[in-house]
CSV table of C-alpha atoms in Angstrom, one decimal:
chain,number,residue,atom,x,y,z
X,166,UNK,CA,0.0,0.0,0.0
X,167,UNK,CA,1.8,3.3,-1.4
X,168,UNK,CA,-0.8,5.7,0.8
X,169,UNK,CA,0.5,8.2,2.6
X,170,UNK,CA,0.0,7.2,6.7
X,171,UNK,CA,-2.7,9.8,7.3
X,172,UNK,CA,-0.5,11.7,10.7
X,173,UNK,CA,2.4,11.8,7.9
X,174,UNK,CA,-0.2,14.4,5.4
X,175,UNK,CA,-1.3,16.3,8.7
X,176,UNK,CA,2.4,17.0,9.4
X,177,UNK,CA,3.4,18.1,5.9
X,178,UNK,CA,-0.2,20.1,5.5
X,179,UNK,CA,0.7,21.6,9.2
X,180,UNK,CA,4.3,22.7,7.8
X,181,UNK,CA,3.0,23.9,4.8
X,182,UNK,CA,0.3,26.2,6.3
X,183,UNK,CA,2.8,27.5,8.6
X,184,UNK,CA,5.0,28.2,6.0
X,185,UNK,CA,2.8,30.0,4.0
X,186,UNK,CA,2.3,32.1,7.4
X,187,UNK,CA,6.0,32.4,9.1
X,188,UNK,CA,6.7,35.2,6.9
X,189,UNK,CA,3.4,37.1,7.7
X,190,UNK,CA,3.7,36.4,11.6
X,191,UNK,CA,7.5,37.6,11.4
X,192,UNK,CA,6.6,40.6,10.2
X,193,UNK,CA,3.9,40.9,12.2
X,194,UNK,CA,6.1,40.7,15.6
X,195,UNK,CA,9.3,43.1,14.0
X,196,UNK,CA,6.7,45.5,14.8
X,197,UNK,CA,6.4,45.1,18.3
X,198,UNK,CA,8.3,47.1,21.2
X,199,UNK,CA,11.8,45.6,20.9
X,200,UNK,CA,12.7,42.6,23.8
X,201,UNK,CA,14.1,44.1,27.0
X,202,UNK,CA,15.7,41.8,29.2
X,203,UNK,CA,14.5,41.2,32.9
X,204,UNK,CA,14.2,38.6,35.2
X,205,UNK,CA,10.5,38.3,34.3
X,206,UNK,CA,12.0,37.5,30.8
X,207,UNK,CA,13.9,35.2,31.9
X,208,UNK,CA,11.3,33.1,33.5
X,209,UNK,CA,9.5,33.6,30.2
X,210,UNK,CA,11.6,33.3,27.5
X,211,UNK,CA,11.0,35.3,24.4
X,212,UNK,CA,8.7,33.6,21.8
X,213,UNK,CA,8.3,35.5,18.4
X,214,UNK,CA,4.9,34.9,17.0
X,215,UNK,CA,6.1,32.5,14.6
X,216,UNK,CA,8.0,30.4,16.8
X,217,UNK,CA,5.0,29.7,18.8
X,218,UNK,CA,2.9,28.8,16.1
X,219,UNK,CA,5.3,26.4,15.1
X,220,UNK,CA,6.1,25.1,18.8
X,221,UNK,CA,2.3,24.2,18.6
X,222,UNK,CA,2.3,22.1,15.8
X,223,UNK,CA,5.0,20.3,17.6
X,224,UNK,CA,3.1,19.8,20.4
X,225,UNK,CA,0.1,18.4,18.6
X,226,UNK,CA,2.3,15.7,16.2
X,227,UNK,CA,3.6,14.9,19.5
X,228,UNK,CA,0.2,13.8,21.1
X,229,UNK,CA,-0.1,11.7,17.8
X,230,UNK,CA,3.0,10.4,18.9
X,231,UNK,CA,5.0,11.5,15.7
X,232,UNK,CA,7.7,14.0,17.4
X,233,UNK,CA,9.1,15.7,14.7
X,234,UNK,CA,12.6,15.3,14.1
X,235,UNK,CA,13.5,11.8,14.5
X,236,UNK,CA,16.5,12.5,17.1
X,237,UNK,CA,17.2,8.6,17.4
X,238,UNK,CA,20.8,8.4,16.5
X,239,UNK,CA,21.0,6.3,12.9
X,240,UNK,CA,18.8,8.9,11.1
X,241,UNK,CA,21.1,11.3,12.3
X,242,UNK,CA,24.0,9.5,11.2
X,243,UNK,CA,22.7,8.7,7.7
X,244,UNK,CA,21.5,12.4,7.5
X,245,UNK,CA,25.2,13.7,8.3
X,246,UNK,CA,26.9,11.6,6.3
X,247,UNK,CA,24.8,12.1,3.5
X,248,UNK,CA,25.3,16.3,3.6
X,249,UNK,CA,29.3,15.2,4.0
X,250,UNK,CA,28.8,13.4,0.8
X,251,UNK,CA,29.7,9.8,2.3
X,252,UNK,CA,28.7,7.2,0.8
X,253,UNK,CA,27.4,3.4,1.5
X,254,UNK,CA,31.0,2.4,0.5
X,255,UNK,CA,33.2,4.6,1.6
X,256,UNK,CA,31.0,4.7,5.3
X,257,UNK,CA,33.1,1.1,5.4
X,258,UNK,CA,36.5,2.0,5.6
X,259,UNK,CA,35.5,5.1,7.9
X,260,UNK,CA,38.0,5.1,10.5
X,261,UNK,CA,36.5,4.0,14.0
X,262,UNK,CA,33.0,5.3,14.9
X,263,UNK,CA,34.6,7.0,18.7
X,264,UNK,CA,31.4,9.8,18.6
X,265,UNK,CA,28.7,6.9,18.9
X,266,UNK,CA,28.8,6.3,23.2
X,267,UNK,CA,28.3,9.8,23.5
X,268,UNK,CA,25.9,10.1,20.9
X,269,UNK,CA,23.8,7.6,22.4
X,270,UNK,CA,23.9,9.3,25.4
X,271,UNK,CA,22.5,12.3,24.1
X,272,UNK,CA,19.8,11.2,22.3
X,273,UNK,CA,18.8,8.9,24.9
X,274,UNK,CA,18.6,12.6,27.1
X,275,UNK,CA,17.0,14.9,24.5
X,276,UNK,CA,13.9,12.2,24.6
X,277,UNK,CA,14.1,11.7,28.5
X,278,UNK,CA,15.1,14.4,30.2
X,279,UNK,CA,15.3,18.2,27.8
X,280,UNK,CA,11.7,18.6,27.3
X,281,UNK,CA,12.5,20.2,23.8
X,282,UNK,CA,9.6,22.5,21.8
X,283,UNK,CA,9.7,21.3,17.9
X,284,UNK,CA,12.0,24.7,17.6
X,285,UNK,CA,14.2,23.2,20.6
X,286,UNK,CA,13.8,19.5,18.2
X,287,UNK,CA,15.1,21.0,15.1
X,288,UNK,CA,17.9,23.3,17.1
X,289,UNK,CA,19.4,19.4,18.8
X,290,UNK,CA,19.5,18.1,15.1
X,291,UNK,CA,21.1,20.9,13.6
X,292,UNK,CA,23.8,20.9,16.2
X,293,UNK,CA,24.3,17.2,16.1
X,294,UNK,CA,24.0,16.6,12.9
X,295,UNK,CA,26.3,19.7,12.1
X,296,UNK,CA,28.6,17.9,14.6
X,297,UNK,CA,29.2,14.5,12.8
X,298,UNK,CA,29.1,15.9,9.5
X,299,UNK,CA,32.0,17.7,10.2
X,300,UNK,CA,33.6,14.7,12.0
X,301,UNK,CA,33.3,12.5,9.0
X,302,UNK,CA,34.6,15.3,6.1
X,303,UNK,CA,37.6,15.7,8.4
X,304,UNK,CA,38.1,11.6,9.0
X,305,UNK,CA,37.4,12.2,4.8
X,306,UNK,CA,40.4,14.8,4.4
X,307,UNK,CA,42.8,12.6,6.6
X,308,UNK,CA,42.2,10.1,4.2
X,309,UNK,CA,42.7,11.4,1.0
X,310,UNK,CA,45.8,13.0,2.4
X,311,UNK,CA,47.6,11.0,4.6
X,312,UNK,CA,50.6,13.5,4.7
X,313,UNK,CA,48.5,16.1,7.1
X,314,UNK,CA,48.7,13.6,9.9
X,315,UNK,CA,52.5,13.7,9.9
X,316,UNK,CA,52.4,17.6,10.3
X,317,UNK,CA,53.5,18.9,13.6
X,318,UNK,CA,51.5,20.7,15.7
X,319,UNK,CA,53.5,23.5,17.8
X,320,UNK,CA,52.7,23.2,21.6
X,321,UNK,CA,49.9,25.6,22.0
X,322,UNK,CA,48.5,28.1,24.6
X,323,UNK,CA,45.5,27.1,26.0
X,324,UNK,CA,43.4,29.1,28.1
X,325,UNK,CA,41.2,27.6,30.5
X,326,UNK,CA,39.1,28.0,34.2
X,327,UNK,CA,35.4,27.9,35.1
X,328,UNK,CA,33.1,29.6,32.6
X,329,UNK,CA,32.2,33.3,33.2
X,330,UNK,CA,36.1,33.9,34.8
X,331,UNK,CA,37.2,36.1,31.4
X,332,UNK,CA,38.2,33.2,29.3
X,333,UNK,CA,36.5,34.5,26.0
X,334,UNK,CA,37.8,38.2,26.1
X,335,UNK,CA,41.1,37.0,27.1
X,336,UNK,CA,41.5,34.5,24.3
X,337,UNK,CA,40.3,37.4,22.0
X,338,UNK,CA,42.8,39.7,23.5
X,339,UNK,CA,45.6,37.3,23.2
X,340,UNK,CA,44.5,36.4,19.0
X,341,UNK,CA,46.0,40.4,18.4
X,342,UNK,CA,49.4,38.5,18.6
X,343,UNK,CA,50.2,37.5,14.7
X,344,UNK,CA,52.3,34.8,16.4
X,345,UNK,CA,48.9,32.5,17.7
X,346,UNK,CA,46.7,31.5,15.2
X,347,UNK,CA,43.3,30.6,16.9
X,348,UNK,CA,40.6,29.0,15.9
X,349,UNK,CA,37.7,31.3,14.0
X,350,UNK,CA,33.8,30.6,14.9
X,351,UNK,CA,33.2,30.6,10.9
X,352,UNK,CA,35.3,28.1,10.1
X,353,UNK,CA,34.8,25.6,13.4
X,354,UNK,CA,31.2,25.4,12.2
X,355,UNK,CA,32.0,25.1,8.8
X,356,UNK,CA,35.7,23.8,8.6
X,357,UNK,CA,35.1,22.0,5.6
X,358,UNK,CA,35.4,24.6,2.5
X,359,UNK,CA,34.1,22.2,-0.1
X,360,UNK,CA,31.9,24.7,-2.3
X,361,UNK,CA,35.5,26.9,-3.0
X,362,UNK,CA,33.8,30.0,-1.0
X,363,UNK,CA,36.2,32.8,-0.3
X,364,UNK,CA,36.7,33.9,3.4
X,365,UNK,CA,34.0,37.2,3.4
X,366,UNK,CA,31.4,34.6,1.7
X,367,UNK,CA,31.8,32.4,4.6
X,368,UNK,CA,31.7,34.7,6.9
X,369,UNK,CA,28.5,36.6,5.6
X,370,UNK,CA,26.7,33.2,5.3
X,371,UNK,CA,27.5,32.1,9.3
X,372,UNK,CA,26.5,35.9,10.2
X,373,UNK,CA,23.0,35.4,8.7
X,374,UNK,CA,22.4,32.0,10.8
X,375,UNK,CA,23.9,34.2,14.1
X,376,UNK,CA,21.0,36.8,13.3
X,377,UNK,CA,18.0,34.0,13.2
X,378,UNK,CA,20.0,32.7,16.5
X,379,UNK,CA,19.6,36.3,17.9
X,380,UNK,CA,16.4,36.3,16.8
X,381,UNK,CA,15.6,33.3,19.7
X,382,UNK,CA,17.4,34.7,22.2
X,383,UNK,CA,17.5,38.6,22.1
X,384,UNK,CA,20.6,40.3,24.5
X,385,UNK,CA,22.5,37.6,24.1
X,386,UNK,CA,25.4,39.5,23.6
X,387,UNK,CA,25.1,41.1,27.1
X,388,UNK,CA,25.7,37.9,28.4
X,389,UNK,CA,28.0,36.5,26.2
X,390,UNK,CA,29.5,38.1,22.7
X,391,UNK,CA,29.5,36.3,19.9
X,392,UNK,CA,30.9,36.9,16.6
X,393,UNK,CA,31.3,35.1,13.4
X,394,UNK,CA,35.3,36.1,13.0
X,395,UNK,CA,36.2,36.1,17.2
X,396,UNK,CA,38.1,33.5,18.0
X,397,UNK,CA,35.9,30.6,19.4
X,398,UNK,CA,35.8,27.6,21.7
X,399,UNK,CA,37.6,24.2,21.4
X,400,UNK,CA,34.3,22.4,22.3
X,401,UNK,CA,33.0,23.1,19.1
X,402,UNK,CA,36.0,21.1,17.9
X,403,UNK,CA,35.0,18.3,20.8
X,404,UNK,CA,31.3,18.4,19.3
X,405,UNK,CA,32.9,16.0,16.0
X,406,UNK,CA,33.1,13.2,19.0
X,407,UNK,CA,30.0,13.6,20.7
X,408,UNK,CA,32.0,14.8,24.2
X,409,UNK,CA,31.3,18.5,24.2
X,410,UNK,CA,29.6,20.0,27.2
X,411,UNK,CA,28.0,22.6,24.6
X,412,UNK,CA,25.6,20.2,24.5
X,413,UNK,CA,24.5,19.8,27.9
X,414,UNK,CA,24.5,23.4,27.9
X,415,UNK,CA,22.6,24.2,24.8
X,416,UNK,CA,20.1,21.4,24.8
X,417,UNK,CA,19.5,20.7,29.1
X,418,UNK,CA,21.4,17.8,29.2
X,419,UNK,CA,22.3,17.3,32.9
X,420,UNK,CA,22.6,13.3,32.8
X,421,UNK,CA,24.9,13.6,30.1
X,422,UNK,CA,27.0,16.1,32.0
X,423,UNK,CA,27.5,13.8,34.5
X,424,UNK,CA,28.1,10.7,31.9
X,425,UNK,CA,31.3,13.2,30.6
X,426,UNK,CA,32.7,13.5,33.3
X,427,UNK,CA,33.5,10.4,33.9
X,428,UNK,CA,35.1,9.3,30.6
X,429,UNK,CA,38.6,9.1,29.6
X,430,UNK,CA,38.7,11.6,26.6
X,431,UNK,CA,42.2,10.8,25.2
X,432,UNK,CA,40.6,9.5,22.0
X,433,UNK,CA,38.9,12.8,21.2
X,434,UNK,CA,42.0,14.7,22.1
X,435,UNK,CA,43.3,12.7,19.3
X,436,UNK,CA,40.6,13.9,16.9
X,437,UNK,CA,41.5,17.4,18.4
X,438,UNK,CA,45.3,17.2,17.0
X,439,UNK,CA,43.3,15.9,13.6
X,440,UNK,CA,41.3,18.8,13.4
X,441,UNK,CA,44.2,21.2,13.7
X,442,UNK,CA,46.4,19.5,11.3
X,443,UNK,CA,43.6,19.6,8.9
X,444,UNK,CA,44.2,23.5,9.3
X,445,UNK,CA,47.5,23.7,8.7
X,446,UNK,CA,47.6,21.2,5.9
X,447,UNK,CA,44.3,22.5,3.8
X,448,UNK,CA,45.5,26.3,4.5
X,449,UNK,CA,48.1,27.5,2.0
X,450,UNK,CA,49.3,30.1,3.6
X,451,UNK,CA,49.6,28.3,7.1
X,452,UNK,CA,52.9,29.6,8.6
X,453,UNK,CA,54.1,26.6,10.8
X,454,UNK,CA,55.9,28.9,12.9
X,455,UNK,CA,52.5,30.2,14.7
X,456,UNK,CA,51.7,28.7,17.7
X,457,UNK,CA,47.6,27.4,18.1
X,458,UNK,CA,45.7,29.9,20.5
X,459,UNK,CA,42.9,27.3,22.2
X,460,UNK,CA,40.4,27.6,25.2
X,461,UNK,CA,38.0,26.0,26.4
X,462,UNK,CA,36.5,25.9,30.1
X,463,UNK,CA,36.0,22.0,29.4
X,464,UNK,CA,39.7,21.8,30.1
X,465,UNK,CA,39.0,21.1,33.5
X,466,UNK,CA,37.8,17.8,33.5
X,467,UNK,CA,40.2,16.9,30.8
X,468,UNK,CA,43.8,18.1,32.3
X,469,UNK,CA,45.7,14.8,31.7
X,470,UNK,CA,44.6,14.2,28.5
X,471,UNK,CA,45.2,17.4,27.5
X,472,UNK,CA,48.8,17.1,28.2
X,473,UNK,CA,48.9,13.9,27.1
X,474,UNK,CA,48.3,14.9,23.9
X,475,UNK,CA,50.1,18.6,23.8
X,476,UNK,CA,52.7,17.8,27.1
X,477,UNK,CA,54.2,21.1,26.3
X,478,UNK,CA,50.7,23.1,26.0
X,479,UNK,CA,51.1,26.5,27.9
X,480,UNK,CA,48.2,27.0,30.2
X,481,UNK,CA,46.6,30.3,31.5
X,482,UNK,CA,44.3,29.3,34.6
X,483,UNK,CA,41.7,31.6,35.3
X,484,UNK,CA,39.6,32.2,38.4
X,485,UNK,CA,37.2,34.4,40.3
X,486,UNK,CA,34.5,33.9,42.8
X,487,UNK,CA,32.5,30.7,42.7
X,488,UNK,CA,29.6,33.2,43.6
X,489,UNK,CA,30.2,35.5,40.7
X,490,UNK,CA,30.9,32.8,38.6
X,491,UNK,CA,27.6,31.1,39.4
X,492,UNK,CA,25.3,34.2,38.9
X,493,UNK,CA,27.0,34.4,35.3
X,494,UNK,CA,27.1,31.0,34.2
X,495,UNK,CA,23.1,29.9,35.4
X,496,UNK,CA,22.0,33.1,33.8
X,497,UNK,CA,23.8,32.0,30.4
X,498,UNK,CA,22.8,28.5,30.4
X,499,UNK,CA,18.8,29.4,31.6
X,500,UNK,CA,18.8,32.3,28.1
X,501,UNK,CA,20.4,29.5,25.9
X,502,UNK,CA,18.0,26.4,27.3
X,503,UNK,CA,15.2,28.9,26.9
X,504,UNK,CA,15.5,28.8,22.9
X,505,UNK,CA,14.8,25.0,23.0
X,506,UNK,CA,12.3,24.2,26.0
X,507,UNK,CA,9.5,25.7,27.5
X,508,UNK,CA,9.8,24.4,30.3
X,509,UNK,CA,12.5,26.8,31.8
X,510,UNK,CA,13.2,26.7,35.3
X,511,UNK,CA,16.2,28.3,36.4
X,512,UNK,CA,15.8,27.1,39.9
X,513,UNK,CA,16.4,23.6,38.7
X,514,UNK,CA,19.3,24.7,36.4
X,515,UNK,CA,21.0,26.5,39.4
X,516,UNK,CA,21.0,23.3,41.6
X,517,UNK,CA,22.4,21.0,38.5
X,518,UNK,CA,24.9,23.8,37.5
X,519,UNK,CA,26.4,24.0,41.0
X,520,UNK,CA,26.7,20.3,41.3
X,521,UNK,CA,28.4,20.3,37.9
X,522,UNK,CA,30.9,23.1,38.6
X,523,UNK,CA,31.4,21.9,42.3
X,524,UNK,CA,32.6,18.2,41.3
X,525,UNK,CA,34.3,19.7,37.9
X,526,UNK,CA,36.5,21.8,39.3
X,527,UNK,CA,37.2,19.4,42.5
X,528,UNK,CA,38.7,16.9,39.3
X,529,UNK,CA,40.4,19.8,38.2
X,530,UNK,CA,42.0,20.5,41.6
X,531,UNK,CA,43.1,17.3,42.0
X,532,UNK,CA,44.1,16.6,38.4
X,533,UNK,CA,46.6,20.0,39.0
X,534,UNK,CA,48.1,18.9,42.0
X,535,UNK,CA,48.8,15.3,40.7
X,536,UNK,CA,50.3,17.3,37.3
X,537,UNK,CA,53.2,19.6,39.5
X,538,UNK,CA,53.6,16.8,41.2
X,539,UNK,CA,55.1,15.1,37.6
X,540,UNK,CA,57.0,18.1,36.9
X,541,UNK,CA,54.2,20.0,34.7
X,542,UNK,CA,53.9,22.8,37.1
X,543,UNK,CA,55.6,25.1,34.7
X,544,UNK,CA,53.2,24.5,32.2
X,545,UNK,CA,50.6,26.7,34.4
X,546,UNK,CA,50.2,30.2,35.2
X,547,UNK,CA,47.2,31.7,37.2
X,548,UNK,CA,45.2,34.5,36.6
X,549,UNK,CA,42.7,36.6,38.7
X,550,UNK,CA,39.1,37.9,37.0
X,551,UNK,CA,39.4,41.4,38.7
X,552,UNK,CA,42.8,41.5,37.2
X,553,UNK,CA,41.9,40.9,33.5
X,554,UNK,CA,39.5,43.1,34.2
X,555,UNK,CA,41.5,46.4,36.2
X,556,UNK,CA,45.1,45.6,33.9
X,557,UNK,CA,44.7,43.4,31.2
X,558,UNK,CA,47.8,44.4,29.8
X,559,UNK,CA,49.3,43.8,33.1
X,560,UNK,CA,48.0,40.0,32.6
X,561,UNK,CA,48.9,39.7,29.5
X,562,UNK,CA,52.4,40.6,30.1
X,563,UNK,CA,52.6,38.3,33.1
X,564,UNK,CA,51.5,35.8,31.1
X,565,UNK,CA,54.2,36.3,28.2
X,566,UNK,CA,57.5,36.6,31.7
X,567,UNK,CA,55.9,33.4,32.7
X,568,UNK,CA,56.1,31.3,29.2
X,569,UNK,CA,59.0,33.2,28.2
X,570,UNK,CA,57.4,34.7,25.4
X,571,UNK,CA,58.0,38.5,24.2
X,572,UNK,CA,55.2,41.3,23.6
X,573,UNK,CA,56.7,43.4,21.1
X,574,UNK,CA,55.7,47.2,20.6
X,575,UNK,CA,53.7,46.1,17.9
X,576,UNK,CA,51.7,43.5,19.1
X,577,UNK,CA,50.7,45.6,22.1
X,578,UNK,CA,49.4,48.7,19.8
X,579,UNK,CA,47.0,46.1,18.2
X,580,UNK,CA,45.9,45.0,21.9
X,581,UNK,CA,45.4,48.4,23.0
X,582,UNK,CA,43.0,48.8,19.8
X,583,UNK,CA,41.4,45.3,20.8
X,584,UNK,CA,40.6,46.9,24.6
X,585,UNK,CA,39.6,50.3,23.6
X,586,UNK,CA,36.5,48.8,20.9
X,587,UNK,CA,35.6,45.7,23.4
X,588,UNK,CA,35.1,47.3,26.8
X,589,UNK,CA,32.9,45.3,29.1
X,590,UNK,CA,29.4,45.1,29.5
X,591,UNK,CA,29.8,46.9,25.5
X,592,UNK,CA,26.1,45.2,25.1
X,593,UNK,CA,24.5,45.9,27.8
X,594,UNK,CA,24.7,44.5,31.7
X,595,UNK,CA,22.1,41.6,32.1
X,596,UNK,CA,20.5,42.4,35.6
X,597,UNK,CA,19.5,39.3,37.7
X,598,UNK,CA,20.1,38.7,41.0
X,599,UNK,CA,20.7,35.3,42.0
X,600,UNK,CA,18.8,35.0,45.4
X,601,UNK,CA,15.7,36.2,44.3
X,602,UNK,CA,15.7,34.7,40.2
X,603,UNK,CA,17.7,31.1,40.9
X,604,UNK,CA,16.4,30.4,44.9
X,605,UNK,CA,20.2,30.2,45.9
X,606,UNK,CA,21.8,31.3,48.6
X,607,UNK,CA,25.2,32.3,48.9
X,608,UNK,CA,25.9,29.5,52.0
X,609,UNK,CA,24.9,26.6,48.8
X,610,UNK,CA,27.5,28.1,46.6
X,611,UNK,CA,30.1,28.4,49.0
């Protein structure tokens, strides 16, 4: 029987009505008072018209039992390998599948535990499917040229520490040095160059997919700024294996948080080197002499594998308070979970984010002392928050005595440019209070 199962012609009539609409509702809520951020707001998150109308078809196919997409992990596979352009045959001599335990994980999460709209549905099978894609055109690369695996990789700096401790501006800071070459957002999301785009096309097309993502989650840039040419996270590059804690963030995915920190990640520190060797080896231009500028707050649960892989990586620590670090974080995670689910509770997210941090940087404690202790304690220096903040310069300079690297007159004019057009809070200052928005006291953080 060729008929079309009836709840498969209510879905596509459903997608077609609303996209006949989406356009009309969009315009109909640009012309509405522009999105002020508050902790009301944050309780509610921001719906545009649209957006609601399609959450509500989502809810309906899923009383029909039809959630819409399939997030089971073998159509997201296929899906990802067939945008990579791998086919049946050359899926065989793939090297080994490392990304499907946490894969599994995830999945098994999304359906259990993240409560996603049909918007939050479609946003976990972008990112995945994004994810592997990636994975499998770089496997792909290595490949057809076996050469780039020989390439050395230059013992980078990495900057690491608990989110919200000035990781981002300082890795942005430190990219003014023409010496570090860091990772762009652009190109992390899109490493693989296939179509023969130049640099500005890429560029514009990953700007236009940050606007519809500023669309969901207006003042984002308060709490966190994001552009399409800054440099960007190394757990974008941990994504291709399925071991990223982006995902737990993004997508409310606090079993799986738990899941990662228990694993041994030396196999996707592996992929790690294989992704940066794919840079140097597809870009002509790559001077060898630059050293890789990385960060990552997901460093913390992954010291010794880190330096098993790079046992020369420089390291630049940072810290601040565990209270001022909490406020930040669970008011960043609550605006990004708030795109995907409707049912936002930042109460819950502030419990689940303390015991994350708590028993993440209690590894990372211990990992450290374990580390001096085998004669890596050189390969750390410290930094404090309110110092990046008061004398960045100051940091950045300690941070060049300490590795034994010089600042030339140069590179610091093109830092003091950085500074001057990045001030903080240059978006706006997200006010929430943490007592009265998350039900935490000070005593819990502490």
């Amino acid at each position: 029987d060729s008929r079309v199962p009836v709840v498969d012609m209510l879905l596509v009539w459903a997608l077609f009505l609303v996209g006949l609409g989406i356009m009309v509702l969009i315009e109909i809520d640009a012309t509405k008072p522009k999105y002020v951020y508050s902790k009301e707001s944050m309780l509610n998150p921001h719906r545009p018209f649209a957006i609601k109308a399609i959450n509500l078809i989502g809810r309906v196919l899923d009383k029909l039992g039809y959630a819409y997409p399939n997030l089971r992990a073998t159509p997201l596979i296929n899906k990802a390998m067939k945008e990579a352009g791998i086919t049946p045959d050359k899926a065989k001599v793939m090297p080994l599948a490392t990304y499907l335990p946490g894969l599994k994980v995830i999945t098994n999460c999304l359906e259990h535990e993240s409560e996603l709209t049909m918007i939050g549905r479609l946003v976990a099978q972008g990112m995945i499917v994004q994810s592997l894609r990636n994975r499998f055109g770089i496997d792909a690369y290595h490949q057809k040229h076996p050469s780039a695996a020989k390439l050395k990789v230059k013992p980078p700096l990495v900057i690491m520490g608990m989110a919200r401790t000035g990781t981002t501006f300082l890795h942005g800071l430190l990219a003014k040095d023409p010496s570090f070459r860091a990772p762009k957002l652009f190109e992390l999301v899109n490493p693989l160059n296939n179509e023969g785009k130049s640099r500005e096309e890429r560029i514009g097309e990953h700007r236009k997919e940050l606007d519809r993502f500023f669309q969901l989650a207006p003042n984002f840039k308060a709490f966190h700024h994001v552009d399409s040419k800054d440099p960007e996270e190394c757990c974008v590059i941990l994504q291709q294996d399925m071991v990223s804690q982006a995902f737990s963030a993004c997508l409310n995915c606090p079993s799986y948080d738990w899941w990662l920190m228990e694993q041994d990640l030396t196999v996707a520190m592996s992929h790690h080197r294989k992704v940066l060797q794919y840079y140097q080896h597809a870009e002509a231009d790559f001077h060898f002499d630059r050293q890789w500028l990385l960060k990552t707050p997901q460093y913390l649960i992954m010291l010794p594998e880190l330096l098993q892989e790079y046992p020369n990586a420089k390291i630049v620590w940072t810290h601040r308070r565990p209270k001022d670090v909490m406020l930040s974080l669970i008011s960043i995670i609550t605006k990004l979970t708030g795109i995907v689910s409707d049912n936002n509770d930042p109460k819950k997210f502030a419990k689940q984010q303390i015991l994350t941090m708590s028993r993440s940087l209690s590894k990372a404690l211990i990992d450290r002392k374990i580390l001096d202790e085998k004669g890596f304690k050189k390969n750390f220096v410290d930094v404090q928050f309110q110092d990046i903040c008061k004398d960045p310069l100051g940091v950045v300079r300690t941070i060049y005595d300490h590795f034994g690297k010089k600042l030339d007159d140069n590179t610091l004019e093109r830092m003091k440019v950085y500074l001057a057009s990045n001030k903080r809070h240059k978006h706006g200052k997200p006010q929430v209070h943490l007592l009265h928005t998350f039900g935490v006291t000070d005593k819990e953080i502490d």
